[in-house]
Structures are given as structure tokens and as C-alpha cells.
N, CA, C and O atoms as a GROMACS GRO file, in nm:
protein
  556
    1MET      N    1 -13.491   8.144   2.096
    1MET     CA    2 -13.485   8.146   2.242
    1MET      C    3 -13.624   8.117   2.298
    1MET      O    4 -13.725   8.159   2.242
    2ILE      N    5 -13.627   8.046   2.408
    2ILE     CA    6 -13.752   8.011   2.474
    2ILE      C    7 -13.797   8.129   2.560
    2ILE      O    8 -13.718   8.183   2.637
    3ASP      N    9 -13.924   8.170   2.546
    3ASP     CA   10 -13.979   8.278   2.629
    3ASP      C   11 -14.042   8.214   2.753
    3ASP      O   12 -14.163   8.192   2.759
    4LEU      N   13 -13.958   8.186   2.853
    4LEU     CA   14 -14.006   8.120   2.974
    4LEU      C   15 -14.105   8.206   3.051
    4LEU      O   16 -14.198   8.153   3.111
    5ASP      N   17 -14.088   8.338   3.050
    5ASP     CA   18 -14.184   8.425   3.120
    5ASP      C   19 -14.325   8.402   3.068
    5ASP      O   20 -14.419   8.388   3.146
    6LEU      N   21 -14.339   8.397   2.938
    6LEU     CA   22 -14.471   8.376   2.878
    6LEU      C   23 -14.525   8.238   2.911
    6LEU      O   24 -14.641   8.224   2.950
    7LEU      N   25 -14.443   8.136   2.896
    7LEU     CA   26 -14.487   7.999   2.924
    7LEU      C   27 -14.526   7.981   3.070
    7LEU      O   28 -14.626   7.917   3.100
    8ILE      N   29 -14.446   8.037   3.161
    8ILE     CA   30 -14.476   8.025   3.304
    8ILE      C   31 -14.603   8.101   3.339
    8ILE      O   32 -14.680   8.056   3.423
    9SER      N   33 -14.624   8.215   3.276
    9SER     CA   34 -14.745   8.294   3.306
    9SER      C   35 -14.872   8.220   3.268
    9SER      O   36 -14.979   8.247   3.324
   10LYS      N   37 -14.864   8.126   3.175
   10LYS     CA   38 -14.980   8.048   3.132
   10LYS      C   39 -14.991   7.914   3.205
   10LYS      O   40 -15.090   7.843   3.189
   11ALA      N   41 -14.890   7.882   3.285
   11ALA     CA   42 -14.885   7.752   3.352
   11ALA      C   43 -14.949   7.759   3.490
   11ALA      O   44 -14.973   7.868   3.544
   12LYS      N   45 -14.976   7.642   3.548
   12LYS     CA   46 -15.040   7.632   3.679
   12LYS      C   47 -14.936   7.595   3.784
   12LYS      O   48 -14.872   7.490   3.775
   13ARG      N   49 -14.919   7.683   3.884
   13ARG     CA   50 -14.824   7.653   3.993
   13ARG      C   51 -14.886   7.547   4.083
   13ARG      O   52 -15.000   7.560   4.126
   14VAL      N   53 -14.808   7.441   4.111
   14VAL     CA   54 -14.861   7.330   4.190
   14VAL      C   55 -14.783   7.302   4.318
   14VAL      O   56 -14.833   7.231   4.405
   15HIS      N   57 -14.662   7.356   4.331
   15HIS     CA   58 -14.585   7.326   4.452
   15HIS      C   59 -14.475   7.430   4.470
   15HIS      O   60 -14.413   7.475   4.374
   16ILE      N   61 -14.452   7.467   4.597
   16ILE     CA   62 -14.343   7.558   4.632
   16ILE      C   63 -14.258   7.492   4.740
   16ILE      O   64 -14.312   7.430   4.833
   17SER      N   65 -14.127   7.504   4.728
   17SER     CA   66 -14.033   7.454   4.827
   17SER      C   67 -13.945   7.568   4.875
   17SER      O   68 -13.912   7.658   4.797
   18GLN      N   69 -13.907   7.564   5.001
   18GLN     CA   70 -13.807   7.656   5.057
   18GLN      C   71 -13.681   7.573   5.079
   18GLN      O   72 -13.676   7.490   5.170
   19LEU      N   73 -13.579   7.595   4.997
   19LEU     CA   74 -13.460   7.510   4.999
   19LEU      C   75 -13.335   7.593   5.032
   19LEU      O   76 -13.298   7.682   4.955
   20PRO      N   77 -13.271   7.564   5.146
   20PRO     CA   78 -13.149   7.638   5.180
   20PRO      C   79 -13.031   7.589   5.097
   20PRO      O   80 -13.019   7.470   5.069
   21ILE      N   81 -12.944   7.682   5.058
   21ILE     CA   82 -12.821   7.638   4.992
   21ILE      C   83 -12.717   7.614   5.101
   21ILE      O   84 -12.726   7.668   5.211
   22ARG      N   85 -12.618   7.533   5.067
   22ARG     CA   86 -12.513   7.498   5.162
   22ARG      C   87 -12.382   7.562   5.118
   22ARG      O   88 -12.362   7.594   5.000
   23TRP      N   89 -12.295   7.580   5.212
   23TRP     CA   90 -12.163   7.638   5.184
   23TRP      C   91 -12.094   7.562   5.069
   23TRP      O   92 -12.035   7.623   4.980
   24GLY      N   93 -12.103   7.431   5.073
   24GLY     CA   94 -12.036   7.348   4.972
   24GLY      C   95 -12.101   7.352   4.835
   24GLY      O   96 -12.047   7.295   4.740
   25ASP      N   97 -12.217   7.418   4.823
   25ASP     CA   98 -12.283   7.429   4.693
   25ASP      C   99 -12.224   7.540   4.607
   25ASP      O  100 -12.256   7.552   4.489
   26MET      N  101 -12.136   7.622   4.667
   26MET     CA  102 -12.078   7.734   4.592
   26MET      C  103 -11.962   7.688   4.505
   26MET      O  104 -11.903   7.582   4.527
   27ASP      N  105 -11.932   7.768   4.404
   27ASP     CA  106 -11.818   7.739   4.318
   27ASP      C  107 -11.703   7.834   4.349
   27ASP      O  108 -11.709   7.909   4.446
   28ALA      N  109 -11.600   7.832   4.268
   28ALA     CA  110 -11.482   7.915   4.291
   28ALA      C  111 -11.513   8.065   4.280
   28ALA      O  112 -11.437   8.147   4.330
   29MET      N  113 -11.624   8.100   4.217
   29MET     CA  114 -11.664   8.241   4.204
   29MET      C  115 -11.745   8.288   4.325
   29MET      O  116 -11.791   8.402   4.328
   30ARG      N  117 -11.763   8.199   4.424
   30ARG     CA  118 -11.834   8.226   4.549
   30ARG      C  119 -11.983   8.249   4.529
   30ARG      O  120 -12.047   8.324   4.603
   31HIS      N  121 -12.038   8.183   4.427
   31HIS     CA  122 -12.183   8.180   4.414
   31HIS      C  123 -12.227   8.038   4.382
   31HIS      O  124 -12.144   7.952   4.352
   32LEU      N  125 -12.355   8.015   4.387
   32LEU     CA  126 -12.408   7.881   4.369
   32LEU      C  127 -12.360   7.822   4.236
   32LEU      O  128 -12.375   7.885   4.131
   33ASN      N  129 -12.303   7.704   4.242
   33ASN     CA  130 -12.256   7.635   4.123
   33ASN      C  131 -12.372   7.617   4.025
   33ASN      O  132 -12.483   7.588   4.067
   34ASN      N  133 -12.347   7.635   3.897
   34ASN     CA  134 -12.455   7.630   3.798
   34ASN      C  135 -12.532   7.499   3.799
   34ASN      O  136 -12.652   7.499   3.776
   35ALA      N  137 -12.466   7.388   3.826
   35ALA     CA  138 -12.536   7.259   3.831
   35ALA      C  139 -12.632   7.253   3.950
   35ALA      O  140 -12.731   7.180   3.946
   36MET      N  141 -12.603   7.329   4.055
   36MET     CA  142 -12.689   7.326   4.174
   36MET      C  143 -12.825   7.390   4.148
   36MET      O  144 -12.921   7.359   4.218
   37TYR      N  145 -12.835   7.478   4.051
   37TYR     CA  146 -12.966   7.534   4.014
   37TYR      C  147 -13.057   7.420   3.968
   37TYR      O  148 -13.175   7.413   4.004
   38LEU      N  149 -13.000   7.331   3.887
   38LEU     CA  150 -13.077   7.215   3.840
   38LEU      C  151 -13.111   7.122   3.956
   38LEU      O  152 -13.218   7.061   3.957
   39ARG      N  153 -13.020   7.110   4.053
   39ARG     CA  154 -13.045   7.026   4.170
   39ARG      C  155 -13.161   7.083   4.252
   39ARG      O  156 -13.244   7.007   4.303
   40LEU      N  157 -13.167   7.215   4.266
   40LEU     CA  158 -13.279   7.277   4.339
   40LEU      C  159 -13.411   7.251   4.267
   40LEU      O  160 -13.513   7.224   4.332
   41MET      N  161 -13.410   7.259   4.135
   41MET     CA  162 -13.531   7.227   4.059
   41MET      C  163 -13.570   7.081   4.082
   41MET      O  164 -13.688   7.050   4.098
   42GLU      N  165 -13.471   6.993   4.083
   42GLU     CA  166 -13.497   6.851   4.106
   42GLU      C  167 -13.557   6.828   4.244
   42GLU      O  168 -13.655   6.755   4.257
   43GLU      N  169 -13.501   6.890   4.347
   43GLU     CA  170 -13.553   6.874   4.483
   43GLU      C  171 -13.699   6.919   4.492
   43GLU      O  172 -13.781   6.854   4.555
   44ASN      N  173 -13.729   7.031   4.427
   44ASN     CA  174 -13.866   7.081   4.424
   44ASN      C  175 -13.958   6.982   4.353
   44ASN      O  176 -14.069   6.956   4.400
   45ARG      N  177 -13.913   6.927   4.242
   45ARG     CA  178 -13.993   6.832   4.165
   45ARG      C  179 -14.016   6.704   4.246
   45ARG      O  180 -14.126   6.649   4.245
   46ILE      N  181 -13.913   6.656   4.316
   46ILE     CA  182 -13.926   6.535   4.397
   46ILE      C  183 -14.023   6.559   4.514
   46ILE      O  184 -14.105   6.473   4.544
   47GLU      N  185 -14.012   6.675   4.578
   47GLU     CA  186 -14.109   6.708   4.685
   47GLU      C  187 -14.251   6.704   4.631
   47GLU      O  188 -14.341   6.650   4.695
   48TRP      N  189 -14.271   6.762   4.513
   48TRP     CA  190 -14.406   6.763   4.453
   48TRP      C  191 -14.451   6.621   4.422
   48TRP      O  192 -14.564   6.584   4.453
   49PHE      N  193 -14.364   6.541   4.360
   49PHE     CA  194 -14.400   6.402   4.331
   49PHE      C  195 -14.443   6.329   4.457
   49PHE      O  196 -14.545   6.260   4.458
   50ARG      N  197 -14.365   6.343   4.564
   50ARG     CA  198 -14.399   6.277   4.689
   50ARG      C  199 -14.532   6.327   4.744
   50ARG      O  200 -14.611   6.249   4.797
   51ALA      N  201 -14.558   6.458   4.732
   51ALA     CA  202 -14.683   6.516   4.783
   51ALA      C  203 -14.805   6.461   4.710
   51ALA      O  204 -14.913   6.451   4.769
   52ILE      N  205 -14.790   6.427   4.582
   52ILE     CA  206 -14.905   6.375   4.507
   52ILE      C  207 -14.904   6.222   4.498
   52ILE      O  208 -14.989   6.163   4.431
   53GLY      N  209 -14.808   6.159   4.566
   53GLY     CA  210 -14.808   6.013   4.574
   53GLY      C  211 -14.747   5.941   4.455
   53GLY      O  212 -14.780   5.825   4.430
   54THR      N  213 -14.660   6.007   4.381
   54THR     CA  214 -14.593   5.942   4.268
   54THR      C  215 -14.488   5.846   4.320
   54THR      O  216 -14.406   5.883   4.404
   55ASP      N  217 -14.489   5.722   4.270
   55ASP     CA  218 -14.394   5.620   4.313
   55ASP      C  219 -14.265   5.636   4.233
   55ASP      O  220 -14.259   5.600   4.116
   56LEU      N  221 -14.164   5.691   4.297
   56LEU     CA  222 -14.037   5.715   4.231
   56LEU      C  223 -13.938   5.604   4.261
   56LEU      O  224 -13.931   5.555   4.373
   57GLY      N  225 -13.862   5.565   4.162
   57GLY     CA  226 -13.757   5.466   4.181
   57GLY      C  227 -13.808   5.325   4.206
   57GLY      O  228 -13.733   5.241   4.256
   58ALA      N  229 -13.933   5.300   4.173
   58ALA     CA  230 -13.989   5.166   4.194
   58ALA      C  231 -13.924   5.067   4.098
   58ALA      O  232 -13.896   5.101   3.983
   59PRO      N  233 -13.899   4.944   4.144
   59PRO     CA  234 -13.838   4.845   4.056
   59PRO      C  235 -13.932   4.797   3.946
   59PRO      O  236 -13.888   4.736   3.848
   60LYS      N  237 -14.062   4.823   3.962
   60LYS     CA  238 -14.158   4.788   3.857
   60LYS      C  239 -14.271   4.890   3.861
   60LYS      O  240 -14.281   4.970   3.954
   61GLY      N  241 -14.355   4.886   3.760
   61GLY     CA  242 -14.465   4.983   3.752
   61GLY      C  243 -14.430   5.098   3.660
   61GLY      O  244 -14.350   5.083   3.568
   62HIS      N  245 -14.491   5.214   3.686
   62HIS     CA  246 -14.472   5.331   3.601
   62HIS      C  247 -14.407   5.443   3.681
   62HIS      O  248 -14.434   5.460   3.800
   63THR      N  249 -14.321   5.518   3.613
   63THR     CA  250 -14.251   5.628   3.680
   63THR      C  251 -14.217   5.736   3.578
   63THR      O  252 -14.202   5.707   3.459
   64PRO      N  253 -14.204   5.861   3.622
   64PRO     CA  254 -14.163   5.967   3.530
   64PRO      C  255 -14.011   5.969   3.513
   64PRO      O  256 -13.936   5.942   3.606
   65VAL      N  257 -13.968   6.002   3.392
   65VAL     CA  258 -13.826   6.026   3.364
   65VAL      C  259 -13.814   6.159   3.291
   65VAL      O  260 -13.905   6.203   3.220
   66MET      N  261 -13.700   6.222   3.309
   66MET     CA  262 -13.673   6.349   3.244
   66MET      C  263 -13.622   6.323   3.103
   66MET      O  264 -13.534   6.239   3.083
   67VAL      N  265 -13.677   6.396   3.004
   67VAL     CA  266 -13.627   6.379   2.867
   67VAL      C  267 -13.552   6.502   2.818
   67VAL      O  268 -13.476   6.493   2.722
   68ASN      N  269 -13.574   6.617   2.882
   68ASN     CA  270 -13.492   6.733   2.852
   68ASN      C  271 -13.502   6.833   2.966
   68ASN      O  272 -13.595   6.830   3.046
   69VAL      N  273 -13.403   6.922   2.971
   69VAL     CA  274 -13.399   7.025   3.075
   69VAL      C  275 -13.339   7.151   3.016
   69VAL      O  276 -13.249   7.146   2.931
   70PHE      N  277 -13.390   7.264   3.061
   70PHE     CA  278 -13.340   7.394   3.019
   70PHE      C  279 -13.332   7.484   3.141
   70PHE      O  280 -13.423   7.483   3.224
   71CYS      N  281 -13.225   7.560   3.154
   71CYS     CA  282 -13.211   7.651   3.268
   71CYS      C  283 -13.161   7.786   3.219
   71CYS      O  284 -13.066   7.795   3.141
   72GLU      N  285 -13.226   7.889   3.267
   72GLU     CA  286 -13.186   8.026   3.235
   72GLU      C  287 -13.140   8.091   3.366
   72GLU      O  288 -13.217   8.102   3.462
   73TYR      N  289 -13.015   8.133   3.369
   73TYR     CA  290 -12.957   8.194   3.488
   73TYR      C  291 -12.976   8.345   3.480
   73TYR      O  292 -12.927   8.409   3.387
   74LEU      N  293 -13.047   8.401   3.576
   74LEU     CA  294 -13.076   8.544   3.575
   74LEU      C  295 -12.980   8.623   3.664
   74LEU      O  296 -12.927   8.726   3.624
   75LYS      N  297 -12.958   8.573   3.787
   75LYS     CA  298 -12.870   8.640   3.884
   75LYS      C  299 -12.800   8.533   3.966
   75LYS      O  300 -12.856   8.425   3.988
   76PRO      N  301 -12.679   8.560   4.012
   76PRO     CA  302 -12.611   8.461   4.095
   76PRO      C  303 -12.675   8.451   4.234
   76PRO      O  304 -12.715   8.552   4.293
   77ILE      N  305 -12.683   8.330   4.284
   77ILE     CA  306 -12.729   8.306   4.420
   77ILE      C  307 -12.604   8.289   4.506
   77ILE      O  308 -12.514   8.212   4.473
   78VAL      N  309 -12.598   8.362   4.616
   78VAL     CA  310 -12.483   8.354   4.705
   78VAL      C  311 -12.525   8.304   4.843
   78VAL      O  312 -12.637   8.326   4.888
   79TRP      N  313 -12.432   8.236   4.907
   79TRP     CA  314 -12.454   8.182   5.040
   79TRP      C  315 -12.442   8.295   5.142
   79TRP      O  316 -12.357   8.382   5.122
   80PRO      N  317 -12.520   8.300   5.248
   80PRO     CA  318 -12.631   8.210   5.280
   80PRO      C  319 -12.758   8.255   5.209
   80PRO      O  320 -12.778   8.374   5.187
   81ALA      N  321 -12.842   8.161   5.176
   81ALA     CA  322 -12.970   8.194   5.112
   81ALA      C  323 -13.066   8.077   5.124
   81ALA      O  324 -13.025   7.961   5.128
   82VAL      N  325 -13.192   8.110   5.128
   82VAL     CA  326 -13.299   8.012   5.116
   82VAL      C  327 -13.368   8.042   4.984
   82VAL      O  328 -13.412   8.155   4.961
   83VAL      N  329 -13.375   7.943   4.898
   83VAL     CA  330 -13.430   7.961   4.764
   83VAL      C  331 -13.574   7.911   4.761
   83VAL      O  332 -13.602   7.796   4.793
   84GLU      N  333 -13.664   8.001   4.722
   84GLU     CA  334 -13.803   7.960   4.700
   84GLU      C  335 -13.811   7.905   4.558
   84GLU      O  336 -13.792   7.977   4.460
   85THR      N  337 -13.839   7.777   4.549
   85THR     CA  338 -13.843   7.708   4.421
   85THR      C  339 -13.985   7.663   4.395
   85THR      O  340 -14.045   7.596   4.479
   86ALA      N  341 -14.039   7.698   4.280
   86ALA     CA  342 -14.177   7.662   4.246
   86ALA      C  343 -14.179   7.580   4.118
   86ALA      O  344 -14.096   7.598   4.029
   87ILE      N  345 -14.276   7.490   4.112
   87ILE     CA  346 -14.296   7.409   3.990
   87ILE      C  347 -14.434   7.442   3.934
   87ILE      O  348 -14.532   7.457   4.007
   88TYR      N  349 -14.439   7.452   3.801
   88TYR     CA  350 -14.561   7.486   3.728
   88TYR      C  351 -14.586   7.378   3.623
   88TYR      O  352 -14.493   7.320   3.567
   89LEU      N  353 -14.713   7.351   3.598
   89LEU     CA  354 -14.749   7.255   3.494
   89LEU      C  355 -14.781   7.327   3.365
   89LEU      O  356 -14.861   7.420   3.362
   90GLY      N  357 -14.716   7.282   3.257
   90GLY     CA  358 -14.742   7.335   3.125
   90GLY      C  359 -14.829   7.237   3.047
   90GLY      O  360 -14.921   7.176   3.102
   91GLU      N  361 -14.799   7.221   2.921
   91GLU     CA  362 -14.879   7.133   2.835
   91GLU      C  363 -14.858   6.986   2.872
   91GLU      O  364 -14.749   6.946   2.914
   92ARG      N  365 -14.962   6.910   2.854
   92ARG     CA  366 -14.952   6.765   2.875
   92ARG      C  367 -14.977   6.697   2.742
   92ARG      O  368 -15.054   6.743   2.658
   93GLY      N  369 -14.910   6.586   2.725
   93GLY     CA  370 -14.929   6.504   2.608
   93GLY      C  371 -14.989   6.371   2.648
   93GLY      O  372 -15.042   6.357   2.758
   94ARG      N  373 -14.980   6.274   2.561
   94ARG     CA  374 -15.032   6.141   2.591
   94ARG      C  375 -14.957   6.078   2.708
   94ARG      O  376 -15.017   6.021   2.799
   95SER      N  377 -14.825   6.090   2.704
   95SER     CA  378 -14.741   6.032   2.808
   95SER      C  379 -14.645   6.134   2.870
   95SER      O  380 -14.566   6.099   2.957
   96SER      N  381 -14.652   6.257   2.824
   96SER     CA  382 -14.555   6.358   2.867
   96SER      C  383 -14.619   6.476   2.938
   96SER      O  384 -14.739   6.503   2.924
   97LEU      N  385 -14.536   6.545   3.013
   97LEU     CA  386 -14.579   6.663   3.086
   97LEU      C  387 -14.467   6.765   3.084
   97LEU      O  388 -14.353   6.736   3.122
   98GLN      N  389 -14.498   6.885   3.038
   98GLN     CA  390 -14.401   6.994   3.041
   98GLN      C  391 -14.413   7.065   3.175
   98GLN      O  392 -14.522   7.104   3.216
   99THR      N  393 -14.301   7.081   3.244
   99THR     CA  394 -14.301   7.155   3.370
   99THR      C  395 -14.205   7.273   3.360
   99THR      O  396 -14.114   7.275   3.277
  100PHE      N  397 -14.228   7.370   3.447
  100PHE     CA  398 -14.142   7.488   3.455
  100PHE      C  399 -14.106   7.510   3.601
  100PHE      O  400 -14.182   7.474   3.690
  101HIS      N  401 -13.991   7.570   3.624
  101HIS     CA  402 -13.946   7.600   3.759
  101HIS      C  403 -13.902   7.746   3.767
  101HIS      O  404 -13.848   7.802   3.672
  102THR      N  405 -13.927   7.806   3.883
  102THR     CA  406 -13.871   7.938   3.913
  102THR      C  407 -13.793   7.927   4.043
  102THR      O  408 -13.832   7.855   4.134
  103LEU      N  409 -13.682   8.000   4.050
  103LEU     CA  410 -13.601   8.008   4.171
  103LEU      C  411 -13.591   8.155   4.209
  103LEU      O  412 -13.554   8.238   4.126
  104ALA      N  413 -13.624   8.186   4.334
  104ALA     CA  414 -13.619   8.324   4.382
  104ALA      C  415 -13.558   8.328   4.521
  104ALA      O  416 -13.571   8.233   4.599
  105VAL      N  417 -13.492   8.438   4.552
  105VAL     CA  418 -13.438   8.464   4.686
  105VAL      C  419 -13.492   8.598   4.730
  105VAL      O  420 -13.474   8.700   4.663
  106ASP      N  421 -13.559   8.599   4.844
  106ASP     CA  422 -13.620   8.722   4.898
  106ASP      C  423 -13.707   8.792   4.793
  106ASP      O  424 -13.707   8.915   4.783
  107GLY      N  425 -13.781   8.713   4.716
  107GLY     CA  426 -13.873   8.768   4.617
  107GLY      C  427 -13.810   8.812   4.486
  107GLY      O  428 -13.879   8.861   4.397
  108VAL      N  429 -13.679   8.794   4.473
  108VAL     CA  430 -13.608   8.833   4.350
  108VAL      C  431 -13.584   8.710   4.265
  108VAL      O  432 -13.528   8.611   4.313
  109ALA      N  433 -13.626   8.714   4.138
  109ALA     CA  434 -13.607   8.602   4.046
  109ALA      C  435 -13.459   8.582   4.018
  109ALA      O  436 -13.389   8.675   3.978
  110MET      N  437 -13.412   8.458   4.042
  110MET     CA  438 -13.271   8.426   4.021
  110MET      C  439 -13.249   8.335   3.901
  110MET      O  440 -13.146   8.342   3.834
  111SER      N  441 -13.349   8.250   3.875
  111SER     CA  442 -13.336   8.153   3.766
  111SER      C  443 -13.474   8.099   3.732
  111SER      O  444 -13.567   8.107   3.812
  112ARG      N  445 -13.485   8.045   3.613
  112ARG     CA  446 -13.607   7.975   3.573
  112ARG      C  447 -13.566   7.866   3.475
  112ARG      O  448 -13.462   7.874   3.410
  113GLY      N  449 -13.650   7.765   3.468
  113GLY     CA  450 -13.614   7.654   3.382
  113GLY      C  451 -13.734   7.574   3.338
  113GLY      O  452 -13.848   7.602   3.378
  114ALA      N  453 -13.708   7.475   3.254
  114ALA     CA  454 -13.812   7.389   3.201
  114ALA      C  455 -13.761   7.245   3.200
  114ALA      O  456 -13.644   7.219   3.171
  115VAL      N  457 -13.851   7.154   3.232
  115VAL     CA  458 -13.819   7.011   3.232
  115VAL      C  459 -13.936   6.938   3.169
  115VAL      O  460 -14.051   6.956   3.211
  116LYS      N  461 -13.909   6.856   3.069
  116LYS     CA  462 -14.013   6.771   3.011
  116LYS      C  463 -13.999   6.632   3.069
  116LYS      O  464 -13.890   6.573   3.070
  117LEU      N  465 -14.111   6.580   3.116
  117LEU     CA  466 -14.116   6.448   3.178
  117LEU      C  467 -14.198   6.354   3.091
  117LEU      O  468 -14.294   6.395   3.027
  118VAL      N  469 -14.158   6.228   3.089
  118VAL     CA  470 -14.235   6.124   3.021
  118VAL      C  471 -14.253   6.009   3.119
  118VAL      O  472 -14.158   5.968   3.185
  119TRP      N  473 -14.375   5.959   3.128
  119TRP     CA  474 -14.401   5.843   3.214
  119TRP      C  475 -14.371   5.718   3.135
  119TRP      O  476 -14.413   5.703   3.020
  120ILE      N  477 -14.297   5.626   3.199
  120ILE     CA  478 -14.258   5.501   3.133
  120ILE      C  479 -14.296   5.381   3.218
  120ILE      O  480 -14.317   5.392   3.339
  121ASP      N  481 -14.305   5.269   3.153
  121ASP     CA  482 -14.314   5.140   3.221
  121ASP      C  483 -14.170   5.100   3.252
  121ASP      O  484 -14.087   5.089   3.161
  122VAL      N  485 -14.141   5.078   3.379
  122VAL     CA  486 -14.003   5.050   3.421
  122VAL      C  487 -13.948   4.924   3.353
  122VAL      O  488 -13.833   4.923   3.310
  123ALA      N  489 -14.029   4.819   3.344
  123ALA     CA  490 -13.982   4.693   3.288
  123ALA      C  491 -13.947   4.704   3.140
  123ALA      O  492 -13.844   4.652   3.096
  124SER      N  493 -14.032   4.770   3.063
  124SER     CA  494 -14.011   4.775   2.918
  124SER      C  495 -13.934   4.899   2.873
  124SER      O  496 -13.872   4.899   2.766
  125GLY      N  497 -13.936   5.005   2.956
  125GLY     CA  498 -13.873   5.130   2.915
  125GLY      C  499 -13.955   5.209   2.816
  125GLY      O  500 -13.910   5.312   2.766
  126LYS      N  501 -14.075   5.163   2.786
  126LYS     CA  502 -14.162   5.230   2.688
  126LYS      C  503 -14.256   5.328   2.758
  126LYS      O  504 -14.291   5.310   2.875
  127SER      N  505 -14.295   5.431   2.684
  127SER     CA  506 -14.385   5.532   2.742
  127SER      C  507 -14.524   5.473   2.766
  127SER      O  508 -14.568   5.382   2.697
  128VAL      N  509 -14.590   5.529   2.867
  128VAL     CA  510 -14.725   5.489   2.904
  128VAL      C  511 -14.809   5.615   2.919
  128VAL      O  512 -14.756   5.726   2.925
  129LEU      N  513 -14.940   5.598   2.925
  129LEU     CA  514 -15.029   5.712   2.944
  129LEU      C  515 -15.000   5.782   3.076
  129LEU      O  516 -14.962   5.718   3.175
  130LEU      N  517 -15.018   5.913   3.078
  130LEU     CA  518 -15.004   5.987   3.203
  130LEU      C  519 -15.100   5.930   3.307
  130LEU      O  520 -15.211   5.890   3.272
  131PRO      N  521 -15.059   5.926   3.432
  131PRO     CA  522 -15.150   5.876   3.536
  131PRO      C  523 -15.274   5.966   3.550
  131PRO      O  524 -15.269   6.086   3.522
  132ALA      N  525 -15.383   5.906   3.595
  132ALA     CA  526 -15.508   5.981   3.613
  132ALA      C  527 -15.488   6.097   3.711
  132ALA      O  528 -15.547   6.203   3.694
  133GLY      N  529 -15.405   6.076   3.813
  133GLY     CA  530 -15.379   6.182   3.910
  133GLY      C  531 -15.315   6.305   3.850
  133GLY      O  532 -15.340   6.417   3.895
  134ILE      N  533 -15.233   6.287   3.750
  134ILE     CA  534 -15.172   6.401   3.680
  134ILE      C  535 -15.278   6.470   3.596
  134ILE      O  536 -15.286   6.593   3.595
  135HIS      N  537 -15.360   6.394   3.525
  135HIS     CA  538 -15.469   6.453   3.445
  135HIS      C  539 -15.562   6.534   3.534
  135HIS      O  540 -15.609   6.640   3.494
  136ALA      N  541 -15.589   6.485   3.655
  136ALA     CA  542 -15.682   6.552   3.746
  136ALA      C  543 -15.631   6.691   3.786
  136ALA      O  544 -15.711   6.778   3.820
  137LEU      N  545 -15.501   6.712   3.783
  137LEU     CA  546 -15.444   6.842   3.820
  137LEU      C  547 -15.481   6.951   3.721
  137LEU      O  548 -15.468   7.070   3.751
  138PHE      N  549 -15.526   6.913   3.603
  138PHE     CA  550 -15.563   7.010   3.500
  138PHE      C  551 -15.710   7.047   3.504
  138PHE      O  552 -15.754   7.136   3.432
  139ASP      N  553 -15.788   6.978   3.588
  139ASP     CA  554 -15.932   7.005   3.596
  139ASP      C  555 -15.962   7.124   3.684
  139ASP      O  556 -16.078   7.160   3.702
   0.00000   0.00000   0.00000
């Protein structure tokens, strides 16, 4: 089992989002659908990318792609709620970056997760070196 508490405690928090859940995000059990936890992590990650000027969805150039994802569900999130979602930077590789996410409501931890990203050249699909701007975040 992955000890996300330990990994997150060693990671650097770089962005926080306040994301409201919608009525339609709930499942038949009347709590946030499990896939929506991943969507909240994604929204937080996209906000962070935009804040640091990462070109997402470009038809050419370099962009990050997700190579794996892990989510640990701690407590159900119920509507209405605003979820504080944070992203943390873990280890970096030549072309990869380990990130972690926490989801909390009113200061209570609801979920945490991990996403590994790899930067690729869009045209070739091959990995490329991490951008200098990402390296600078570790200084």
C-alpha cells in the first residue's frame, strides 16, 4: 500500500483550488461519484498548469500527459460542498513529475491521490526533458 500521508508530507504544495460540487456529481448513494474525485484533482491540476503557463492541448510542441493515477477515498463528500483541492510536487525525473492531491471539505480530509505526469513531444509522442519552469519550482 502507498503511504500517501508520508509522501505528501515531504512534497511541496504549489496550488490550491476551491471547487464546488454540483448536484449532478452525486451517485445513487447520494454522495460524490467516485470518478468525480479524480475530476476534482484534474481541475486543480489544470488550474495549476494554467497558472504557471503550461501549454495544454497544443497541436504541436511539448505537453504533460498522465501515465498513472491513484486515489484513496477517506470519507464521502456530499452535496452541497466546496472542496479545497491542493496539488503537491513529489519527485521529478528526466521527463516525469510525481504529483499528489488532497481533497478536503471544511478542513476535513476526504480523499488524497497521486498522479505521475510525463512531458512528451506532441508530434512524436516521445518523452522530452521537463521544462525549465518545472525545474525552477524545486529551487
